[in-house]
Short mmCIF file of C-alpha atoms in Angstrom, two decimals:
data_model
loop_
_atom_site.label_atom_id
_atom_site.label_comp_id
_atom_site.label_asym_id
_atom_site.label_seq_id
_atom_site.Cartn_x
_atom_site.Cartn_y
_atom_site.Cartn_z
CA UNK Y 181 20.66 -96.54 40.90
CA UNK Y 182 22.69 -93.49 40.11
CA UNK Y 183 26.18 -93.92 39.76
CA UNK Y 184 27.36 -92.10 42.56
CA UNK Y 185 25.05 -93.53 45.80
CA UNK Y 186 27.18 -96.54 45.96
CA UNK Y 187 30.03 -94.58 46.50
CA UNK Y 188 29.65 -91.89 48.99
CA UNK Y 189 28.65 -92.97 52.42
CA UNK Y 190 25.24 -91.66 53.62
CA UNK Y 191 25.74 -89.18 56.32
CA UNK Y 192 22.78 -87.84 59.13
CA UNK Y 193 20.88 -85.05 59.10
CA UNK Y 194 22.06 -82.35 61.31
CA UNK Y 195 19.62 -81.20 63.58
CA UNK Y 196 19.57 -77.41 65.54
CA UNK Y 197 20.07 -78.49 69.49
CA UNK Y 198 18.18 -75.23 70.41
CA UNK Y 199 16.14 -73.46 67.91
CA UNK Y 200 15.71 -69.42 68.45
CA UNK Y 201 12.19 -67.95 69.06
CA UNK Y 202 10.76 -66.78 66.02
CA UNK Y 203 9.81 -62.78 66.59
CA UNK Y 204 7.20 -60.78 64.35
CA UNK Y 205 8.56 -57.61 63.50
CA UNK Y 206 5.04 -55.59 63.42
CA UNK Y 207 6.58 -52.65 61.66
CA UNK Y 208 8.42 -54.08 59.04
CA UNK Y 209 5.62 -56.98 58.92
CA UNK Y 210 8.75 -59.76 58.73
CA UNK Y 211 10.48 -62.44 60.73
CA UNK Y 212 14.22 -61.66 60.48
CA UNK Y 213 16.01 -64.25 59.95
CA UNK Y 214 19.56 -65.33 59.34
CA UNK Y 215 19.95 -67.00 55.93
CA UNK Y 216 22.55 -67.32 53.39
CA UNK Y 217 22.15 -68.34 49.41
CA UNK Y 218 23.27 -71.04 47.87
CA UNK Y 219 23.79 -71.17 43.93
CA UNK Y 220 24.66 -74.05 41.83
CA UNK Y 221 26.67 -72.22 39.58
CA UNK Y 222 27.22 -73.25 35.41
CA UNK Y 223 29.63 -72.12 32.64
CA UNK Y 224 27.79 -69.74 29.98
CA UNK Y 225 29.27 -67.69 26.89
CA UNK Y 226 28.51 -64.76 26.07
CA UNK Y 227 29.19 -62.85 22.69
CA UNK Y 228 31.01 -59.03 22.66
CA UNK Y 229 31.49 -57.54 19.33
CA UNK Y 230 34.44 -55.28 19.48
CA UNK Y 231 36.43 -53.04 16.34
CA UNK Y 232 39.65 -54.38 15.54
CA UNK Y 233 42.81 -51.63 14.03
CA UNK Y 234 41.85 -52.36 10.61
CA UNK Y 235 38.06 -50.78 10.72
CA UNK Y 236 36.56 -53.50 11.02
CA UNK Y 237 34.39 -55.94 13.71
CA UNK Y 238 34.85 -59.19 15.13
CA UNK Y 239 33.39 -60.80 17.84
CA UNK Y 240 35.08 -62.68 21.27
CA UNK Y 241 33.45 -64.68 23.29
CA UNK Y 242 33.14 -64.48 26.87
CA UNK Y 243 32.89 -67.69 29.60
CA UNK Y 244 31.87 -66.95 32.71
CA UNK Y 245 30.36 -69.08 35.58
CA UNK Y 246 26.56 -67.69 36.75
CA UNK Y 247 24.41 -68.56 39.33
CA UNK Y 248 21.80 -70.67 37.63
CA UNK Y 249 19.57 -71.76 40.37
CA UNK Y 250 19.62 -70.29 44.03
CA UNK Y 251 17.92 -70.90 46.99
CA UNK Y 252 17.99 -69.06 50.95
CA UNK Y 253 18.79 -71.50 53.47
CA UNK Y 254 19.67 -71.19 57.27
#
């Protein structure tokens, strides 16, 4: 058993009270619908080579958080 399922308490799945008609748009051959993405985002480093005062180059590196993995969800 994974470490954390003991400690958080299980909790139920919401379910829509009322769910909207789905309506084919024949012209742009889609069903609009409202969804939002959400990204599990991770820590990645980048390298940028720059020219310092005295001629010559050295290198810096950059952390920034990116979306690794994303999904569309209502």
């Amino acid at each position: 058993m994974p470490l954390l399922m003991g400690c958080t308490k299980p909790q139920p799945i919401e379910v829509l009270q009322q769910e909207e008609p789905i309506i084919y748009d024949p012209i742009m051959q889609i069903i609009p619908i409202e969804m939002r993405i959400v990204g599990t985002y991770s820590l990645k480093s980048f390298s940028t080579k720059y020219r310092n005062t005295s001629g010559g180059t050295g290198s810096k590196t950059d952390r920034k958080n990116e979306i690794d993995d994303q999904k569309s969800v209502k």
